[in-house]
mmCIF file of C-alpha atoms in Angstrom:
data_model
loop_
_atom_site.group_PDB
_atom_site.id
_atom_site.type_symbol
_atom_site.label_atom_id
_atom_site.label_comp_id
_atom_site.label_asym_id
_atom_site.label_seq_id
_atom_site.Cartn_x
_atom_site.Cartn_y
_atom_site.Cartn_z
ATOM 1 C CA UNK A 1 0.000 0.000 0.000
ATOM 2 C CA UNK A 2 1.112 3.669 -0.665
ATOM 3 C CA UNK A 3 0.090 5.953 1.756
ATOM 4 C CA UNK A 4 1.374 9.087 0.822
ATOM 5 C CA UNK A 5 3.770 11.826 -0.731
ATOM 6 C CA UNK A 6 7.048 11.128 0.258
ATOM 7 C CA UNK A 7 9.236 13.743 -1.234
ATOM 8 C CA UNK A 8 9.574 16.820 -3.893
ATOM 9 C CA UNK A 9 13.221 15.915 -5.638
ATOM 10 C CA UNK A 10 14.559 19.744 -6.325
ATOM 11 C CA UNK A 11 17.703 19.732 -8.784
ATOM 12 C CA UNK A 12 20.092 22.768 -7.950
ATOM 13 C CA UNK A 13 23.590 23.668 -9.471
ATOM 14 C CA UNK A 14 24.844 24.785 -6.110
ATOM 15 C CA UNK A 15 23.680 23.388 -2.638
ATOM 16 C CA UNK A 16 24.941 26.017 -0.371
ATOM 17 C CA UNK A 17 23.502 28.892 -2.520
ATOM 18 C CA UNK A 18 20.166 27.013 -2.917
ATOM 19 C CA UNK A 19 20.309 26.018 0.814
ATOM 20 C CA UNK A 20 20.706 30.082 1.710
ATOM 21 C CA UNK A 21 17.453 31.084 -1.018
ATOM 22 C CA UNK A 22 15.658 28.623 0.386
ATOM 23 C CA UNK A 23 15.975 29.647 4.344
ATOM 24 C CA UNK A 24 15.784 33.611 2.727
ATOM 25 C CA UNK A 25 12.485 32.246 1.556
ATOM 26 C CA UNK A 26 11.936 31.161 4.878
ATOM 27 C CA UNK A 27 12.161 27.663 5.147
ATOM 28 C CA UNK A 28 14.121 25.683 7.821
ATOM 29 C CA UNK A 29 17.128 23.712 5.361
ATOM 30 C CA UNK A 30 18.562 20.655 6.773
ATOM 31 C CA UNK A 31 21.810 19.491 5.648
ATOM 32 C CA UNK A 32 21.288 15.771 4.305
ATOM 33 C CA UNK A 33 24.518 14.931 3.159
ATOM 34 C CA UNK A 34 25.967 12.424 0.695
ATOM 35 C CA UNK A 35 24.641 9.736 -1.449
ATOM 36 C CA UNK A 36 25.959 6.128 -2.030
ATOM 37 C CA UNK A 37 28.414 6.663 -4.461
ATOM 38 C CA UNK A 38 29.443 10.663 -4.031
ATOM 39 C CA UNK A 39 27.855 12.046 -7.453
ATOM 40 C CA UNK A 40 25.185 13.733 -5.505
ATOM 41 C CA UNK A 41 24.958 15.619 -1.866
ATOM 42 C CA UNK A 42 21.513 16.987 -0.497
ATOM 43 C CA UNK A 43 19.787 19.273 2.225
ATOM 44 C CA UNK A 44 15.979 18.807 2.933
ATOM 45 C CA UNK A 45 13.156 21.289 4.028
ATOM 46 C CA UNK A 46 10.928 18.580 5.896
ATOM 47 C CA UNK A 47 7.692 19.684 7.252
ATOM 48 C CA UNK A 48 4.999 18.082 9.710
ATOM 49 C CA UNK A 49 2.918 16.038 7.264
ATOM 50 C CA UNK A 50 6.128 13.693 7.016
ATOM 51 C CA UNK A 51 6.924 14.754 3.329
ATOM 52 C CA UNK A 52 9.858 16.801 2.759
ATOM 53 C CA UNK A 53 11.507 19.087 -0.151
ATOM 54 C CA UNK A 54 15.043 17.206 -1.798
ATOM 55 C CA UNK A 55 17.550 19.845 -2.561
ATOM 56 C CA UNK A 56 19.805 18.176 -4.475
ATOM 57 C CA UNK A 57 23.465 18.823 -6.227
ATOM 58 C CA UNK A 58 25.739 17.002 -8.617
ATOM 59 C CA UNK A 59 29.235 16.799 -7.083
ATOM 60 C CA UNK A 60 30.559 15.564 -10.256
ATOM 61 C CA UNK A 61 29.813 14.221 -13.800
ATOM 62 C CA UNK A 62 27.636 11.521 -13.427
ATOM 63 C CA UNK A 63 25.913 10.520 -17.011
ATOM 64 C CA UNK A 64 25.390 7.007 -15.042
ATOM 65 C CA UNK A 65 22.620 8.990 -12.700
ATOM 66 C CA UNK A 66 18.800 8.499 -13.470
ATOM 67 C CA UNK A 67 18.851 12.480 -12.853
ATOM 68 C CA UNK A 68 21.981 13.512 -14.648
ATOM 69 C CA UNK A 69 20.140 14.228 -17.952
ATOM 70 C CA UNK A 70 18.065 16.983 -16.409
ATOM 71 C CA UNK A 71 20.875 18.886 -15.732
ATOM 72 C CA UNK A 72 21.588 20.213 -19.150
ATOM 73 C CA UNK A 73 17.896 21.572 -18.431
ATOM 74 C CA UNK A 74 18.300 23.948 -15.625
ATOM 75 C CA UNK A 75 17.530 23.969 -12.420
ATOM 76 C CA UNK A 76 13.634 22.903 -10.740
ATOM 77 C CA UNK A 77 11.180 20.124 -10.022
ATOM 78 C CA UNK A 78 12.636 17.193 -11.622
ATOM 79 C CA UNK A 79 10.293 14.230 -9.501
ATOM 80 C CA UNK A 80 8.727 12.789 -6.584
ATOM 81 C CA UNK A 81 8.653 9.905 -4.781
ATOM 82 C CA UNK A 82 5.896 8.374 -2.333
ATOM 83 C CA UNK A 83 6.056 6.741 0.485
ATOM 84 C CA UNK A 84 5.075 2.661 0.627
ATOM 85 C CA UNK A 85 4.193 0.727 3.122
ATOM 86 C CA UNK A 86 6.675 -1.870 2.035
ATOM 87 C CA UNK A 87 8.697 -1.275 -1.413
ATOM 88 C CA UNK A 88 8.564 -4.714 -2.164
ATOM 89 C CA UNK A 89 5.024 -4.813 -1.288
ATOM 90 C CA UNK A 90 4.244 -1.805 -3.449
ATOM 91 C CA UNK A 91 5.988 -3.034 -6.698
ATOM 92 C CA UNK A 92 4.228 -6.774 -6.071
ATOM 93 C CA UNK A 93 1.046 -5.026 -6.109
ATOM 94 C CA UNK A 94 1.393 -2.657 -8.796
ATOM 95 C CA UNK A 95 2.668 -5.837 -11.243
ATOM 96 C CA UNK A 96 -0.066 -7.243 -10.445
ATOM 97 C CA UNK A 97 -2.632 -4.973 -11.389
ATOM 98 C CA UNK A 98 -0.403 -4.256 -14.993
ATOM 99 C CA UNK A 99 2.437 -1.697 -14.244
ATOM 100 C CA UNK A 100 5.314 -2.234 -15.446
ATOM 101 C CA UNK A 101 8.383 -1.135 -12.419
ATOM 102 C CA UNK A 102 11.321 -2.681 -11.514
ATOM 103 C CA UNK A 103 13.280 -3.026 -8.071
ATOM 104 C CA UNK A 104 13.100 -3.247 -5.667
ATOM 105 C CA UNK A 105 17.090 -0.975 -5.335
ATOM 106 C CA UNK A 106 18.940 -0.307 -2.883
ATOM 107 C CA UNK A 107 19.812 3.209 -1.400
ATOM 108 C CA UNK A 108 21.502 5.257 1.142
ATOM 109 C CA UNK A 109 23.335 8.399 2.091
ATOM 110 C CA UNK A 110 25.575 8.794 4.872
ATOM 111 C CA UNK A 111 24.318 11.979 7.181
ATOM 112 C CA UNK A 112 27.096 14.887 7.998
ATOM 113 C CA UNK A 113 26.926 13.323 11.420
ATOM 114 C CA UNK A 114 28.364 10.302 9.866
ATOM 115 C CA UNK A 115 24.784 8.109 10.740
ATOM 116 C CA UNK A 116 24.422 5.948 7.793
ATOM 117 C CA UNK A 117 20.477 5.577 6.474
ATOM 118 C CA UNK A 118 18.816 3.305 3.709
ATOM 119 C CA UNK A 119 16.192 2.939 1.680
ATOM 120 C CA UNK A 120 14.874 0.712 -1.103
ATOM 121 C CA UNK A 121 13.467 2.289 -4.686
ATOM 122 C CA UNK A 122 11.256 1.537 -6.845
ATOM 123 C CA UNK A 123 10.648 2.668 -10.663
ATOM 124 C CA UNK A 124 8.004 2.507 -13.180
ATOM 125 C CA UNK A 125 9.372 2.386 -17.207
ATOM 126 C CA UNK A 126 7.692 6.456 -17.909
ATOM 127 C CA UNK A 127 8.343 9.547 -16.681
ATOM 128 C CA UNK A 128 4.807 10.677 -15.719
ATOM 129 C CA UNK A 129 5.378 8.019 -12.877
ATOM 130 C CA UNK A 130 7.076 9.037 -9.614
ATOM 131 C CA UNK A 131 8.925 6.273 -7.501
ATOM 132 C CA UNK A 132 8.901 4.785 -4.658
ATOM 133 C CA UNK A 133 11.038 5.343 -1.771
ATOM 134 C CA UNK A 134 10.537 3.190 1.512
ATOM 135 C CA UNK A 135 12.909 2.896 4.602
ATOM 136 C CA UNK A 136 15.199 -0.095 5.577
ATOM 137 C CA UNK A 137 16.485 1.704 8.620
ATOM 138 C CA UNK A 138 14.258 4.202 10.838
ATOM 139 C CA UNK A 139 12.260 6.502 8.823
ATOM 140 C CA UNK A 140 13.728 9.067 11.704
ATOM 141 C CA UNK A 141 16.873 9.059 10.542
ATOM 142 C CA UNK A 142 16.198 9.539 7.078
ATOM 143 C CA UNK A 143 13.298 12.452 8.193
ATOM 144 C CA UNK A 144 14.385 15.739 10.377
ATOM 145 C CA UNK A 145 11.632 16.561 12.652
ATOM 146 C CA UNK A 146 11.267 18.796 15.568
ATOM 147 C CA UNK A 147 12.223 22.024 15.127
ATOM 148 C CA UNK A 148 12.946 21.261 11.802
ATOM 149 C CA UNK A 149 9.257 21.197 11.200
ATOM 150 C CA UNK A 150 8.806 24.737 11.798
ATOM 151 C CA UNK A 151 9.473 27.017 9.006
ATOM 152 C CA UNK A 152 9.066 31.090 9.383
ATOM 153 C CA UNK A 153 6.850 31.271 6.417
ATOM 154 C CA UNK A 154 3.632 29.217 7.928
ATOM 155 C CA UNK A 155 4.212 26.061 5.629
ATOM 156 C CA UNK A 156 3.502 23.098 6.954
ATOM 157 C CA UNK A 157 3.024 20.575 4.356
ATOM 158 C CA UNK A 158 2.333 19.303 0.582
ATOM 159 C CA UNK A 159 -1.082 19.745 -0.299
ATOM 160 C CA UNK A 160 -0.523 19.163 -4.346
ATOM 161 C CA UNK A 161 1.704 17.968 -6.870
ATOM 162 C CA UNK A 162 0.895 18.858 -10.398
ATOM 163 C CA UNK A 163 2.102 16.482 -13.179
ATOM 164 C CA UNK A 164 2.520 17.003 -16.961
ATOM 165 C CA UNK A 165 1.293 14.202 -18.883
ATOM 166 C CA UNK A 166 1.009 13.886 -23.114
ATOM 167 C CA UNK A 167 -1.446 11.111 -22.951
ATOM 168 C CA UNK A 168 -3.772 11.988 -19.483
ATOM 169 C CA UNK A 169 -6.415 8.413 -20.265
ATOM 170 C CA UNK A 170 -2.806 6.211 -20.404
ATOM 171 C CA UNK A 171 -1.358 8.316 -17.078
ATOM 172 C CA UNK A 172 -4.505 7.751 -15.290
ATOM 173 C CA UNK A 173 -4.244 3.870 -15.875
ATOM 174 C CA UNK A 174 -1.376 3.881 -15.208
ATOM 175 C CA UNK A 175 -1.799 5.978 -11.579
ATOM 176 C CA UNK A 176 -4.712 3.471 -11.027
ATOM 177 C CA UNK A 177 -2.285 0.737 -11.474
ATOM 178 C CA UNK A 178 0.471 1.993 -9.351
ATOM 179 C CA UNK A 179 -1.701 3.015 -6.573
ATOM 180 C CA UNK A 180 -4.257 0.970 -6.408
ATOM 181 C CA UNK A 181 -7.500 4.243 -6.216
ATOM 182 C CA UNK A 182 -9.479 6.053 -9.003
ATOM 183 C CA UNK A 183 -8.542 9.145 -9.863
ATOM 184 C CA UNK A 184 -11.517 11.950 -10.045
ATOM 185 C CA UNK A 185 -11.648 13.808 -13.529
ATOM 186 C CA UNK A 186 -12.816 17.242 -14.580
ATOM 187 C CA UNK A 187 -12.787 19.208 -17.418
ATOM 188 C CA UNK A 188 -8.729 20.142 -17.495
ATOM 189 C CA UNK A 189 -6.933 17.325 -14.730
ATOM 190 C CA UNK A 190 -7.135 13.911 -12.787
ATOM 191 C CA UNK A 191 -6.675 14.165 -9.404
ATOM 192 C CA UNK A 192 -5.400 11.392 -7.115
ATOM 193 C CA UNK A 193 -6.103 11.557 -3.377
ATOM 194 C CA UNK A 194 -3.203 10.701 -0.860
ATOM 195 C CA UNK A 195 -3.570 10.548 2.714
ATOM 196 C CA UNK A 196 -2.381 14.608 3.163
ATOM 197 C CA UNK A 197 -1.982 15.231 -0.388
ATOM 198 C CA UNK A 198 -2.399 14.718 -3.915
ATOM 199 C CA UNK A 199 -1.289 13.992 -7.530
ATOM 200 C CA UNK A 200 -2.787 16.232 -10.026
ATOM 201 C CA UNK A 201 -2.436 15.153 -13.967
ATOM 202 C CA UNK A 202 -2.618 17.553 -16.132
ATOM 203 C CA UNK A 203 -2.647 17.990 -20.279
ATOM 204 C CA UNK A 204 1.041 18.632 -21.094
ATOM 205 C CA UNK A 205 0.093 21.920 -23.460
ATOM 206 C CA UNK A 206 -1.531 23.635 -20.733
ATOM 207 C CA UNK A 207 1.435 23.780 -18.296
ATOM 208 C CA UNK A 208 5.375 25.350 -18.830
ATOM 209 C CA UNK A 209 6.172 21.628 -19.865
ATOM 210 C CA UNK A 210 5.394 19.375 -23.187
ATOM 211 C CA UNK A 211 6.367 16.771 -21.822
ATOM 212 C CA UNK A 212 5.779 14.093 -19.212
ATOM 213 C CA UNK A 213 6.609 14.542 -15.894
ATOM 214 C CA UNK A 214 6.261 17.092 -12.453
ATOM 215 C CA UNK A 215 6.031 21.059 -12.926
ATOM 216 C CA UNK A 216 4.532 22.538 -10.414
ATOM 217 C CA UNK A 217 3.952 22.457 -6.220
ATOM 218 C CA UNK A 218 1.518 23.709 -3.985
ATOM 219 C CA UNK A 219 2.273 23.983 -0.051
ATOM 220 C CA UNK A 220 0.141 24.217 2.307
ATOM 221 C CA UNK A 221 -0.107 27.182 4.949
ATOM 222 C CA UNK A 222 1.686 30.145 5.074
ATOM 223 C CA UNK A 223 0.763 33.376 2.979
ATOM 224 C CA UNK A 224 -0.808 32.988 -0.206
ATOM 225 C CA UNK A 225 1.286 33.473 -3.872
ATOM 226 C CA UNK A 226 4.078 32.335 -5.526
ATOM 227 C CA UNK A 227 7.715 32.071 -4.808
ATOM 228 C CA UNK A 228 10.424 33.959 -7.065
ATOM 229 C CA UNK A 229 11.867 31.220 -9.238
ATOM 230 C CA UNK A 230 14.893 32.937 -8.716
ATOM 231 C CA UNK A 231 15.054 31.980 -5.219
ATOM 232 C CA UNK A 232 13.265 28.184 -5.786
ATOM 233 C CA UNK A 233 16.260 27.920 -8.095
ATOM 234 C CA UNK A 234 13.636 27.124 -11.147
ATOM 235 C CA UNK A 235 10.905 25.270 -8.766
ATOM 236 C CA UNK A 236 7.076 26.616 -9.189
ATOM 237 C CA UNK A 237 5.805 26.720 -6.115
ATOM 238 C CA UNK A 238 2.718 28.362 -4.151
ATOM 239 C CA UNK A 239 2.477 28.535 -0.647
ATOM 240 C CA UNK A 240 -1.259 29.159 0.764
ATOM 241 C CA UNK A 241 -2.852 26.100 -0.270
#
C-alpha cells in the first residue's frame, strides 16, 4: 500500500547557494549529506505532514545517474517519490494490477553526522510516474523533525503535486495501477487523493512543460502566492494552499 507523498526531488547547481534562497524564503534547510556513491549531496526542508523538499546537487559528472540528464535543463522540479508501506510490497502489487516497475534498489546516504540511512526504490518504465522510496532503517533518521518542522513562512506541508502528462487516459491507468484508487476527472486534470496530499495530472500543453513529468507544487499554509523562481532555483511553487 502507498500511503502518501514522500518527497519533492529539487535539482540545484549549487547546494549552499540554494540552501541560503531557500531559508531567505523562509524555510528551515537541513543538511542531508551524501549519497551512495558521491555524485550527488543533499539538504531537505521537511515539514509536519512527514513529506519533505530534496535539494539536491551534482558533485561531479555523473551521465550514469537516473537524474543527470536533467541537468543540461536547468535547475527545478525534476520528480517525486511516495512513500510505501513496504517497497517490495508496493511493486508486487502494482505488477499485479499491470504496471510495469522494476526493483526493488537499494539506497543510502551517509548523514554529515556520519549516521548511515537506507532505503529501497522503486521505478516505473515512464516519466509521468514518480517512484517509490521506503525505509530499511528508521524513517527518523532519514526524516528531520522537531524544530525542523517549523518554518518562518507558515508552511507546513504538501497539499498538491501537479504532473505534466502527453497522454492523461494512459497516465490515469497507469496511476490506477500503481496506486491501487481512481482518480476523479474534470474538465482540465485527474486528481489522485493521498492521505495529506495529492497527484494532479494535467494535459502537457496547458502547463510550462510538453512533456511528461512534475512542474509545479503547492504547499500548504503560510501566505498565499508564488515564490520567485529565482530563489526556488527554477521550482514553481505556491504557498497558501
Amino acid at each position: 500500500m502507498i500511503t502518501s507523498i514522500d518527497h519533492i526531488v529539487i535539482l540545484v547547481h549549487d547546494l549552499v547557494t540554494a540552501t541560503a534562497d531557500y531559508a531567505a524564503l523562509g524555510f528551515t534547510v537541513t543538511p542531508g549529506g551524501e549519497h551512495t556513491g558521491g555524485a550527488t549531496h543533499n539538504a531537505l526542508v521537511a515539514f509536519a505532514d512527514g513529506s519533505y523538499l530534496e535539494l539536491i546537487a551534482f558533485r561531479r559528472e555523473a551521465p550514469e545517474h537516473i537524474w543527470w540528464r536533467h541537468v543540461a535543463n536547468g535547475e527545478g522540479i525534476i520528480d517525486f517519490a511516495l512513500l510505501p508501506e513496504s517497497t517490495a510490497g508496493a511493486i508486487a502489487d502494482a505488477r499485479a494490477r499491470g504496471l510495469e516497475i522494476a526493483g526493488p534498489f537499494p539506497g543510502g546516504r551517509e548523514r554529515p553526522d556520519g549516521v548511515r540511512l537506507e532505503w529501497q526504490t522503486g521505478r516505473a518504465t515512464t516519466p509521468d510516474l514518480p517512484f517509490l522510496c521506503g525505509d530499511v532503517t528508521p524513517r527518523t533518521l532519514r526524516v528531520p523533525s522537531g524544530a525542523a518542522h517549523h518554518h518562518a513562512n507558515g508552511v507546513a506541508g504538501i497539499a498538491r503535486v501537479l504532473v505534466a502528462v502527453t497522454n492523461p487516459a494512459a497516465s490515469a491507468a497507469r496511476y490506477r495501477a500503481l496506486l491501487g484508487i481512481e482518480g476523479g476527472a474534470n474538465a482540465t486534470s485527474i486528481e489522485f487523493s493521498l492521505a495529506h496530499s495529492a497527484i494532479v495530472l494535467v494535459p502537457a500543453g496547458a502547463t510550462t512543460r510538453n512533456d511528461d513529468g512534475p512542474f509545479a507544487l503547492d504547499l500548504r499554509g503560510g501566505a498565499q502566492g508564488t515564490l520567485e523562481p529565482s530563489h526556488t532555483h527554477g521550482a514553481r511553487i505556491r504557498t497558501g494552499a
